[in-house]
PDB file of C-alpha atoms and ligand atoms in Angstrom:
ATOM      1  CA  MET A   1       1.286  -0.252   6.298  1.00 91.00           C
ATOM      2  CA  ILE A   2       3.501   0.938   9.120  1.00 96.00           C
ATOM      3  CA  VAL A   3       2.520  -0.180  12.642  1.00 96.00           C
ATOM      4  CA  ALA A   4       4.233   0.588  15.922  1.00 96.00           C
ATOM      5  CA  LYS A   5       3.263  -1.114  19.063  1.00 96.00           C
ATOM      6  CA  ALA A   6       4.392   0.072  22.532  1.00 97.00           C
ATOM      7  CA  VAL A   7       7.772   1.219  21.078  1.00 97.00           C
ATOM      8  CA  ARG A   8      10.355   2.373  23.684  1.00 96.00           C
ATOM      9  CA  LYS A   9      13.703   3.837  23.051  1.00 95.00           C
ATOM     10  CA  ASN A  10      16.292   5.157  25.544  1.00 93.00           C
ATOM     11  CA  TYR A  11      19.675   6.746  24.875  1.00 91.00           C
ATOM     12  CA  GLY A  12      22.633   6.368  27.206  1.00 83.00           C
ATOM     13  CA  MET A  13      24.375   3.455  28.895  1.00 72.00           C
ATOM     14  CA  VAL A  14      22.360   1.214  31.217  1.00 67.00           C
ATOM     15  CA  ALA A  15      24.560   2.173  34.217  1.00 62.00           C
ATOM     16  CA  THR A  16      24.170   5.977  33.586  1.00 70.00           C
ATOM     17  CA  PRO A  17      21.114   8.252  33.661  1.00 69.00           C
ATOM     18  CA  GLN A  18      19.197   7.538  30.459  1.00 82.00           C
ATOM     19  CA  THR A  19      17.316   9.794  28.149  1.00 89.00           C
ATOM     20  CA  VAL A  20      13.878   8.385  27.447  1.00 90.00           C
ATOM     21  CA  ALA A  21      13.319   9.257  23.775  1.00 94.00           C
ATOM     22  CA  LEU A  22      10.228   7.126  23.101  1.00 96.00           C
ATOM     23  CA  SER A  23       8.216   5.850  26.046  1.00 94.00           C
ATOM     24  CA  GLY A  24       5.577   3.492  24.549  1.00 95.00           C
ATOM     25  CA  VAL A  25       4.494   4.730  21.076  1.00 96.00           C
ATOM     26  CA  ASP A  26       1.509   3.089  19.376  1.00 96.00           C
ATOM     27  CA  LEU A  27       0.912   4.167  15.812  1.00 96.00           C
ATOM     28  CA  HIS A  28      -0.646   3.061  12.533  1.00 95.00           C
ATOM     29  CA  ILE A  29       0.207   4.750   9.263  1.00 96.00           C
ATOM     30  CA  HIS A  30      -1.826   3.701   6.244  1.00 96.00           C
ATOM     31  CA  ARG A  31      -0.619   3.084   2.769  1.00 96.00           C
ATOM     32  CA  GLY A  32      -0.576   6.279   0.735  1.00 96.00           C
ATOM     33  CA  GLU A  33      -1.182   8.468   3.766  1.00 96.00           C
ATOM     34  CA  MET A  34       0.879  11.705   4.195  1.00 97.00           C
ATOM     35  CA  VAL A  35       1.406  12.271   7.839  1.00 97.00           C
ATOM     36  CA  SER A  36       3.290  14.972   9.837  1.00 97.00           C
ATOM     37  CA  ILE A  37       4.803  14.551  13.199  1.00 97.00           C
ATOM     38  CA  MET A  38       5.029  17.759  15.352  1.00 97.00           C
ATOM     39  CA  GLY A  39       6.003  18.570  18.855  1.00 96.00           C
ATOM     40  CA  PRO A  40       8.522  20.522  21.044  1.00 96.00           C
ATOM     41  CA  SER A  41      12.234  20.164  20.498  1.00 96.00           C
ATOM     42  CA  GLY A  42      13.557  16.981  22.073  1.00 95.00           C
ATOM     43  CA  CYS A  43      10.203  15.266  22.386  1.00 96.00           C
ATOM     44  CA  GLY A  44      11.349  12.306  20.235  1.00 97.00           C
ATOM     45  CA  LYS A  45      10.143  13.103  16.713  1.00 97.00           C
ATOM     46  CA  SER A  46      13.382  12.301  14.904  1.00 97.00           C
ATOM     47  CA  THR A  47      13.915   9.209  17.058  1.00 97.00           C
ATOM     48  CA  LEU A  48      10.454   8.011  16.149  1.00 97.00           C
ATOM     49  CA  LEU A  49      11.284   8.469  12.425  1.00 97.00           C
ATOM     50  CA  TYR A  50      14.554   6.705  12.668  1.00 97.00           C
ATOM     51  CA  THR A  51      13.182   3.901  14.775  1.00 97.00           C
ATOM     52  CA  LEU A  52      10.208   3.305  12.429  1.00 97.00           C
ATOM     53  CA  SER A  53      12.527   3.224   9.471  1.00 96.00           C
ATOM     54  CA  GLY A  54      14.907   0.729  11.186  1.00 95.00           C
ATOM     55  CA  ILE A  55      17.864   3.142  11.311  1.00 95.00           C
ATOM     56  CA  GLU A  56      17.710   3.124  15.130  1.00 95.00           C
ATOM     57  CA  SER A  57      16.654  -0.106  16.832  1.00 94.00           C
ATOM     58  CA  ALA A  58      13.888   0.073  19.458  1.00 95.00           C
ATOM     59  CA  ASP A  59      14.623  -1.192  23.019  1.00 95.00           C
ATOM     60  CA  SER A  60      11.285  -2.881  23.093  1.00 96.00           C
ATOM     61  CA  GLY A  61       8.008  -3.001  21.298  1.00 97.00           C
ATOM     62  CA  GLU A  62       7.118  -3.897  17.704  1.00 97.00           C
ATOM     63  CA  ILE A  63       7.581  -2.266  14.354  1.00 97.00           C
ATOM     64  CA  TRP A  64       5.847  -3.671  11.275  1.00 97.00           C
ATOM     65  CA  PHE A  65       6.442  -2.483   7.709  1.00 95.00           C
ATOM     66  CA  ASP A  66       3.939  -4.139   5.341  1.00 90.00           C
ATOM     67  CA  LYS A  67       3.678  -7.238   7.546  1.00 87.00           C
ATOM     68  CA  GLN A  68       7.504  -7.427   7.921  1.00 94.00           C
ATOM     69  CA  ALA A  69       8.617  -7.332  11.533  1.00 96.00           C
ATOM     70  CA  ILE A  70      11.379  -4.837  11.549  1.00 95.00           C
ATOM     71  CA  HIS A  71      12.002  -5.413  15.190  1.00 94.00           C
ATOM     72  CA  GLN A  72      12.946  -9.005  14.439  1.00 95.00           C
ATOM     73  CA  MET A  73      15.044  -8.489  11.378  1.00 95.00           C
ATOM     74  CA  SER A  74      18.839  -8.411  11.144  1.00 95.00           C
ATOM     75  CA  GLU A  75      20.541  -5.169  10.534  1.00 94.00           C
ATOM     76  CA  LYS A  76      21.540  -6.357   7.097  1.00 95.00           C
ATOM     77  CA  ASP A  77      18.000  -7.227   6.147  1.00 96.00           C
ATOM     78  CA  VAL A  78      16.649  -3.902   7.488  1.00 96.00           C
ATOM     79  CA  SER A  79      19.287  -2.102   5.397  1.00 95.00           C
ATOM     80  CA  ALA A  80      18.244  -4.048   2.294  1.00 94.00           C
ATOM     81  CA  LEU A  81      14.542  -3.143   3.018  1.00 95.00           C
ATOM     82  CA  ARG A  82      15.535   0.511   3.397  1.00 95.00           C
ATOM     83  CA  LEU A  83      17.458   0.486   0.142  1.00 93.00           C
ATOM     84  CA  THR A  84      14.592  -1.026  -1.913  1.00 94.00           C
ATOM     85  CA  SER A  85      11.489   0.313  -0.235  1.00 96.00           C
ATOM     86  CA  MET A  86      12.209   3.566   1.527  1.00 97.00           C
ATOM     87  CA  GLY A  87      13.414   7.069   0.595  1.00 97.00           C
ATOM     88  CA  PHE A  88      14.853   9.701   2.907  1.00 97.00           C
ATOM     89  CA  VAL A  89      14.763  13.512   2.856  1.00 98.00           C
ATOM     90  CA  TYR A  90      16.791  15.551   5.342  1.00 97.00           C
ATOM     91  CA  GLN A  91      16.897  19.138   6.452  1.00 96.00           C
ATOM     92  CA  GLN A  92      20.383  19.614   5.133  1.00 95.00           C
ATOM     93  CA  TYR A  93      19.822  17.716   1.869  1.00 96.00           C
ATOM     94  CA  ASN A  94      22.750  15.373   2.371  1.00 96.00           C
ATOM     95  CA  LEU A  95      23.877  15.414  -1.230  1.00 98.00           C
ATOM     96  CA  ILE A  96      27.315  14.052  -2.049  1.00 97.00           C
ATOM     97  CA  PRO A  97      29.325  17.232  -2.824  1.00 98.00           C
ATOM     98  CA  VAL A  98      31.735  15.556  -5.387  1.00 98.00           C
ATOM     99  CA  LEU A  99      28.913  14.030  -7.403  1.00 98.00           C
ATOM    100  CA  ASN A 100      26.773  16.015  -9.931  1.00 98.00           C
ATOM    101  CA  VAL A 101      22.973  16.111  -9.706  1.00 98.00           C
ATOM    102  CA  ILE A 102      22.210  13.101 -11.883  1.00 98.00           C
ATOM    103  CA  ASP A 103      24.850  11.006 -10.181  1.00 98.00           C
ATOM    104  CA  ASN A 104      23.477  11.982  -6.692  1.00 98.00           C
ATOM    105  CA  VAL A 105      19.937  10.895  -7.796  1.00 98.00           C
ATOM    106  CA  ALA A 106      21.142   7.723  -9.404  1.00 98.00           C
ATOM    107  CA  LEU A 107      22.979   6.616  -6.269  1.00 96.00           C
ATOM    108  CA  PRO A 108      20.234   4.516  -4.574  1.00 95.00           C
ATOM    109  CA  LEU A 109      19.912   2.508  -7.772  1.00 96.00           C
ATOM    110  CA  ILE A 110      23.623   2.076  -8.191  1.00 96.00           C
ATOM    111  CA  SER A 111      23.804   0.854  -4.538  1.00 92.00           C
ATOM    112  CA  GLN A 112      21.237  -1.721  -5.510  1.00 92.00           C
ATOM    113  CA  GLY A 113      23.446  -2.891  -8.288  1.00 94.00           C
ATOM    114  CA  ALA A 114      21.688  -1.264 -11.219  1.00 96.00           C
ATOM    115  CA  GLN A 115      23.672  -0.519 -14.342  1.00 97.00           C
ATOM    116  CA  MET A 116      24.796   3.025 -14.773  1.00 96.00           C
ATOM    117  CA  SER A 117      22.644   3.597 -17.937  1.00 97.00           C
ATOM    118  CA  VAL A 118      19.491   2.167 -16.209  1.00 97.00           C
ATOM    119  CA  ALA A 119      20.152   4.279 -13.084  1.00 98.00           C
ATOM    120  CA  HIS A 120      20.702   7.488 -15.095  1.00 98.00           C
ATOM    121  CA  LYS A 121      17.483   6.940 -17.091  1.00 98.00           C
ATOM    122  CA  ALA A 122      15.507   6.620 -13.839  1.00 98.00           C
ATOM    123  CA  ALA A 123      17.382   9.615 -12.356  1.00 98.00           C
ATOM    124  CA  LYS A 124      16.456  11.720 -15.327  1.00 98.00           C
ATOM    125  CA  ALA A 125      12.775  10.803 -14.924  1.00 98.00           C
ATOM    126  CA  ALA A 126      12.896  11.586 -11.184  1.00 98.00           C
ATOM    127  CA  LEU A 127      14.603  14.951 -11.871  1.00 98.00           C
ATOM    128  CA  LYS A 128      11.796  15.650 -14.327  1.00 98.00           C
ATOM    129  CA  ASP A 129       9.180  14.946 -11.639  1.00 97.00           C
ATOM    130  CA  VAL A 130      10.899  17.617  -9.444  1.00 97.00           C
ATOM    131  CA  MET A 131      11.240  19.999 -12.421  1.00 97.00           C
ATOM    132  CA  LEU A 132      15.069  20.055 -12.522  1.00 98.00           C
ATOM    133  CA  SER A 133      15.699  18.539 -15.950  1.00 97.00           C
ATOM    134  CA  ASP A 134      17.964  21.499 -16.669  1.00 97.00           C
ATOM    135  CA  LYS A 135      20.340  20.797 -13.808  1.00 97.00           C
ATOM    136  CA  LEU A 136      21.497  17.216 -14.495  1.00 98.00           C
ATOM    137  CA  LYS A 137      25.158  18.101 -14.627  1.00 98.00           C
ATOM    138  CA  ALA A 138      25.179  20.829 -11.966  1.00 98.00           C
ATOM    139  CA  MET A 139      27.217  20.249  -8.857  1.00 98.00           C
ATOM    140  CA  PRO A 140      25.435  20.523  -5.412  1.00 98.00           C
ATOM    141  CA  HIS A 141      27.250  23.787  -4.509  1.00 98.00           C
ATOM    142  CA  GLU A 142      25.776  25.399  -7.645  1.00 98.00           C
ATOM    143  CA  LEU A 143      22.192  24.856  -6.374  1.00 98.00           C
ATOM    144  CA  SER A 144      19.938  27.016  -4.314  1.00 97.00           C
ATOM    145  CA  GLY A 145      18.544  25.495  -1.177  1.00 97.00           C
ATOM    146  CA  GLY A 146      15.185  24.764  -2.773  1.00 97.00           C
ATOM    147  CA  GLN A 147      16.889  23.163  -5.792  1.00 98.00           C
ATOM    148  CA  ALA A 148      19.127  21.078  -3.541  1.00 98.00           C
ATOM    149  CA  GLN A 149      16.085  19.817  -1.631  1.00 98.00           C
ATOM    150  CA  ARG A 150      14.330  18.989  -4.936  1.00 98.00           C
ATOM    151  CA  VAL A 151      17.409  16.930  -5.950  1.00 98.00           C
ATOM    152  CA  ALA A 152      17.183  15.226  -2.566  1.00 98.00           C
ATOM    153  CA  ILE A 153      13.547  14.478  -3.189  1.00 98.00           C
ATOM    154  CA  ALA A 154      14.360  13.053  -6.607  1.00 98.00           C
ATOM    155  CA  ARG A 155      16.949  10.842  -4.992  1.00 98.00           C
ATOM    156  CA  ALA A 156      14.297   9.765  -2.467  1.00 98.00           C
ATOM    157  CA  ILE A 157      11.813   8.663  -5.260  1.00 98.00           C
ATOM    158  CA  VAL A 158      14.189   7.339  -7.848  1.00 98.00           C
ATOM    159  CA  HIS A 159      13.754   3.711  -6.857  1.00 97.00           C
ATOM    160  CA  ASN A 160       9.926   3.925  -6.431  1.00 96.00           C
ATOM    161  CA  PRO A 161       9.894   3.415  -2.675  1.00 97.00           C
ATOM    162  CA  CYS A 162       6.765   2.641  -0.676  1.00 96.00           C
ATOM    163  CA  VAL A 163       7.496   5.265   1.888  1.00 97.00           C
ATOM    164  CA  ILE A 164       9.420   8.525   2.206  1.00 98.00           C
ATOM    165  CA  TRP A 165      10.630   9.678   5.555  1.00 98.00           C
ATOM    166  CA  ALA A 166      11.421  13.394   5.729  1.00 98.00           C
ATOM    167  CA  ASP A 167      13.114  15.023   8.715  1.00 98.00           C
ATOM    168  CA  GLU A 168      12.411  18.763   8.715  1.00 97.00           C
ATOM    169  CA  PRO A 169      12.378  18.985   4.895  1.00 97.00           C
ATOM    170  CA  THR A 170      11.715  22.711   4.931  1.00 97.00           C
ATOM    171  CA  GLY A 171      13.838  23.525   8.043  1.00 95.00           C
ATOM    172  CA  ALA A 172      16.577  25.262   6.053  1.00 95.00           C
ATOM    173  CA  LEU A 173      14.318  27.051   3.614  1.00 96.00           C
ATOM    174  CA  ASP A 174      12.445  30.350   3.405  1.00 96.00           C
ATOM    175  CA  THR A 175       8.643  30.484   3.394  1.00 95.00           C
ATOM    176  CA  VAL A 176       8.195  30.704  -0.368  1.00 95.00           C
ATOM    177  CA  THR A 177      10.535  27.877  -1.144  1.00 96.00           C
ATOM    178  CA  SER A 178       9.112  25.836   1.686  1.00 96.00           C
ATOM    179  CA  GLU A 179       5.615  26.177   0.097  1.00 96.00           C
ATOM    180  CA  ALA A 180       7.003  25.019  -3.210  1.00 96.00           C
ATOM    181  CA  ILE A 181       8.603  21.946  -1.529  1.00 97.00           C
ATOM    182  CA  VAL A 182       5.395  21.050   0.394  1.00 96.00           C
ATOM    183  CA  THR A 183       3.414  21.379  -2.880  1.00 97.00           C
ATOM    184  CA  LEU A 184       5.941  19.068  -4.578  1.00 97.00           C
ATOM    185  CA  LEU A 185       5.789  16.459  -1.774  1.00 97.00           C
ATOM    186  CA  ARG A 186       2.001  16.533  -1.886  1.00 96.00           C
ATOM    187  CA  LYS A 187       2.029  16.089  -5.576  1.00 96.00           C
ATOM    188  CA  ILE A 188       4.428  13.089  -5.420  1.00 97.00           C
ATOM    189  CA  ASN A 189       2.283  11.563  -2.657  1.00 97.00           C
ATOM    190  CA  THR A 190      -0.854  11.889  -4.720  1.00 95.00           C
ATOM    191  CA  ASP A 191       0.622  10.954  -8.137  1.00 95.00           C
ATOM    192  CA  LYS A 192       2.752   7.998  -6.967  1.00 94.00           C
ATOM    193  CA  GLN A 193       0.727   7.004  -3.881  1.00 94.00           C
ATOM    194  CA  VAL A 194       3.867   7.051  -1.837  1.00 97.00           C
ATOM    195  CA  THR A 195       3.303   7.051   1.869  1.00 97.00           C
ATOM    196  CA  MET A 196       5.051  10.113   3.489  1.00 98.00           C
ATOM    197  CA  VAL A 197       6.020  10.612   7.078  1.00 98.00           C
ATOM    198  CA  ILE A 198       7.274  14.087   7.792  1.00 98.00           C
ATOM    199  CA  VAL A 199       8.840  15.461  10.964  1.00 98.00           C
ATOM    200  CA  THR A 200       8.284  19.184  11.038  1.00 97.00           C
ATOM    201  CA  HIS A 201       8.046  22.299  13.128  1.00 96.00           C
ATOM    202  CA  ASP A 202       6.425  24.104  10.229  1.00 95.00           C
ATOM    203  CA  PRO A 203       2.586  24.607  10.502  1.00 94.00           C
ATOM    204  CA  LEU A 204       2.565  25.168   6.645  1.00 93.00           C
ATOM    205  CA  VAL A 205       3.949  21.608   6.118  1.00 95.00           C
ATOM    206  CA  ALA A 206       1.521  20.108   8.666  1.00 95.00           C
ATOM    207  CA  SER A 207      -1.470  21.808   7.125  1.00 94.00           C
ATOM    208  CA  ALA A 208      -0.635  20.073   3.835  1.00 95.00           C
ATOM    209  CA  THR A 209      -0.675  16.577   5.319  1.00 96.00           C
ATOM    210  CA  ASP A 210      -3.699  14.240   5.817  1.00 96.00           C
ATOM    211  CA  ARG A 211      -2.972  13.861   9.498  1.00 95.00           C
ATOM    212  CA  VAL A 212      -0.997  15.594  12.185  1.00 96.00           C
ATOM    213  CA  ILE A 213       0.495  13.501  14.953  1.00 96.00           C
ATOM    214  CA  ARG A 214       1.587  15.403  18.013  1.00 96.00           C
ATOM    215  CA  MET A 215       4.238  14.183  20.428  1.00 96.00           C
ATOM    216  CA  LYS A 216       5.356  15.346  23.926  1.00 96.00           C
ATOM    217  CA  ASP A 217       8.006  13.703  26.162  1.00 95.00           C
ATOM    218  CA  GLY A 218       8.386  10.613  23.933  1.00 96.00           C
ATOM    219  CA  ARG A 219       4.650   9.943  23.658  1.00 95.00           C
ATOM    220  CA  LEU A 220       1.990  10.645  21.094  1.00 95.00           C
ATOM    221  CA  THR A 221      -0.536  13.097  22.551  1.00 92.00           C
ATOM    222  CA  ASP A 222      -2.808  13.660  19.645  1.00 80.00           C
ATOM    223  CA  SER A 223      -3.569  12.608  16.005  1.00 76.00           C
ATOM    224  CA  VAL A 224      -5.669  15.028  13.999  1.00 78.00           C
ATOM    225  CA  GLU A 225      -7.036  14.682  10.497  1.00 75.00           C
ATOM    226  CA  ARG A 226      -6.446  17.443   7.964  1.00 66.00           C
ATOM    227  CA  ASP A 227      -9.868  19.063   7.884  1.00 58.00           C
ATOM    228  CA  ARG A 228      -9.675  19.508  11.722  1.00 47.00           C
ATOM    229  CA  VAL A 229      -6.167  20.969  11.463  1.00 49.00           C
ATOM    230  CA  GLU A 230      -7.237  23.489   8.932  1.00 50.00           C
ATOM    231  CA  GLY A 231     -10.447  24.170  10.775  1.00 44.00           C
ATOM    232  CA  THR A 232     -12.183  24.771   7.499  1.00 39.00           C
ATOM    233  CA  GLY A 233     -13.496  21.359   6.715  1.00 38.00           C
ATOM    234  CA  GLY A 234     -11.389  21.442   3.465  1.00 36.00           C
TER     235      GLY A 234
HETATM  236  N1  LIG B 301      22.145   9.811  19.645  1.00 90.03           N
HETATM  237  C1  LIG B 301      21.639  10.263  20.839  1.00 90.03           C
HETATM  238  N2  LIG B 301      22.315  10.059  21.912  1.00 90.03           N
HETATM  239  C2  LIG B 301      21.812  10.521  23.105  1.00 90.03           C
HETATM  240  N3  LIG B 301      20.605  11.093  23.258  1.00 90.03           N
HETATM  241  C3  LIG B 301      19.939  11.385  22.088  1.00 90.03           C
HETATM  242  C4  LIG B 301      20.400  10.947  20.795  1.00 90.03           C
HETATM  243  N4  LIG B 301      19.504  11.377  19.862  1.00 90.03           N
HETATM  244  C5  LIG B 301      18.492  12.004  20.471  1.00 90.03           C
HETATM  245  N5  LIG B 301      18.748  11.966  21.907  1.00 90.03           N
HETATM  246  C6  LIG B 301      17.880  12.540  22.888  1.00 90.03           C
HETATM  247  O1  LIG B 301      16.629  11.941  22.727  1.00 90.03           O
HETATM  248  C7  LIG B 301      15.605  12.922  22.991  1.00 90.03           C
HETATM  249  C8  LIG B 301      14.739  12.942  21.659  1.00 90.03           C
HETATM  250  O2  LIG B 301      15.508  13.458  20.618  1.00 90.03           O
HETATM  251  P1  LIG B 301      14.928  13.766  19.128  1.00 90.03           P
HETATM  252  O3  LIG B 301      16.043  14.174  18.316  1.00 90.03           O
HETATM  253  O4  LIG B 301      14.193  12.501  18.719  1.00 90.03           O
HETATM  254  O5  LIG B 301      13.907  14.838  19.403  1.00 90.03           O
HETATM  255  P2  LIG B 301      13.156  15.840  18.310  1.00 90.03           P
HETATM  256  O6  LIG B 301      11.761  15.975  18.790  1.00 90.03           O
HETATM  257  O7  LIG B 301      13.377  15.339  16.963  1.00 90.03           O
HETATM  258  O8  LIG B 301      13.947  17.181  18.544  1.00 90.03           O
HETATM  259  P3  LIG B 301      14.168  18.407  17.534  1.00 90.03           P
HETATM  260  O9  LIG B 301      12.836  18.936  17.216  1.00 90.03           O
HETATM  261  O10 LIG B 301      15.003  19.377  18.336  1.00 90.03           O
HETATM  262  O11 LIG B 301      14.872  17.923  16.377  1.00 90.03           O
HETATM  263  C9  LIG B 301      16.208  14.175  23.287  1.00 90.03           C
HETATM  264  O12 LIG B 301      16.265  14.386  24.700  1.00 90.03           O
HETATM  265  C10 LIG B 301      17.594  14.041  22.731  1.00 90.03           C
HETATM  266  O13 LIG B 301      18.630  14.832  23.451  1.00 90.03           O
END
C-alpha cells in the first residue's frame, strides 16, 4: 500500500553542510498492517513519517501510496490526498484550544467541505469509538493527557482514512495511559483495517505492532515481525 524506493532527504542549504536525514530508504507497508519505527534520537524516524505522508518532500527516490506517485504529485494534490485518506496523531495532541472536543474532531470533515451536521454526526461516532461520548462539549484544557490523545485519535479516524501516521503517540503519557492508548490504536487497526505507522521510542508500543522497523543514521537496519519481537511466538 505504501512503498518507498531509495528515498533520500537532506536538510540545509546546498551551499552549507547538510544533515542527511534519510539516506536511501526502501520500504513496503502493507494494507491493514500496524508498523512501528524505532531507532536512536535523530536517526530520521519523524522525517521518514513526514516524507512518506507527503508533508516533507523527498530529495530523490519514489513514494507510492496506493499506486499514486506522491513524489510526482503537486503540493495541492498531496494536501488533498492527506485530507481525504490520511489521519495524523502527534505526541502533543495538537488540538485547537479554542474549539471544544466535538468541533476538534469534526475539523477534518469541515475542511473537506462537509456540512456541520454531517461532520458532527461522524465526530460523535468517532468519539464513541474512543470512549469519550461524555466529553463532546469539553474544551481541550479540561482533558487529561490520555483523554486529549483519544480526542486526537478520534480526529484522525473521523474521515475513515486508509492510513494513520502517529509520531510518538505515547511520548507525553505515563505507562498505564500509554497502555490504554496502544490498546485503542490496536483495536482501531483491527476493527477498521486502517494501516498504522507509528514512530516510537516506547517498547510497549512496538510490541503491540505487527512489525518493528529499526533505523540508524537515516537508513533502515532491521524489520522484525511481531512474534520475533516478543520472543514468545505469540
Ligand atoms: N526541519 C529541519 N531542519 C534541519 N534539520 C532537521 C529538520 N528536521 C530534522 N532535522 C535533522 O534531521 C535528522 C533526523 O531528524 P528526525 O527528527 O527525523 O529524527 P528522529 O529519529 O525522529 O529523532 P527523535 O527521536 O529525536 O524525534 C536530525 O539530525 C535532525 O536534526
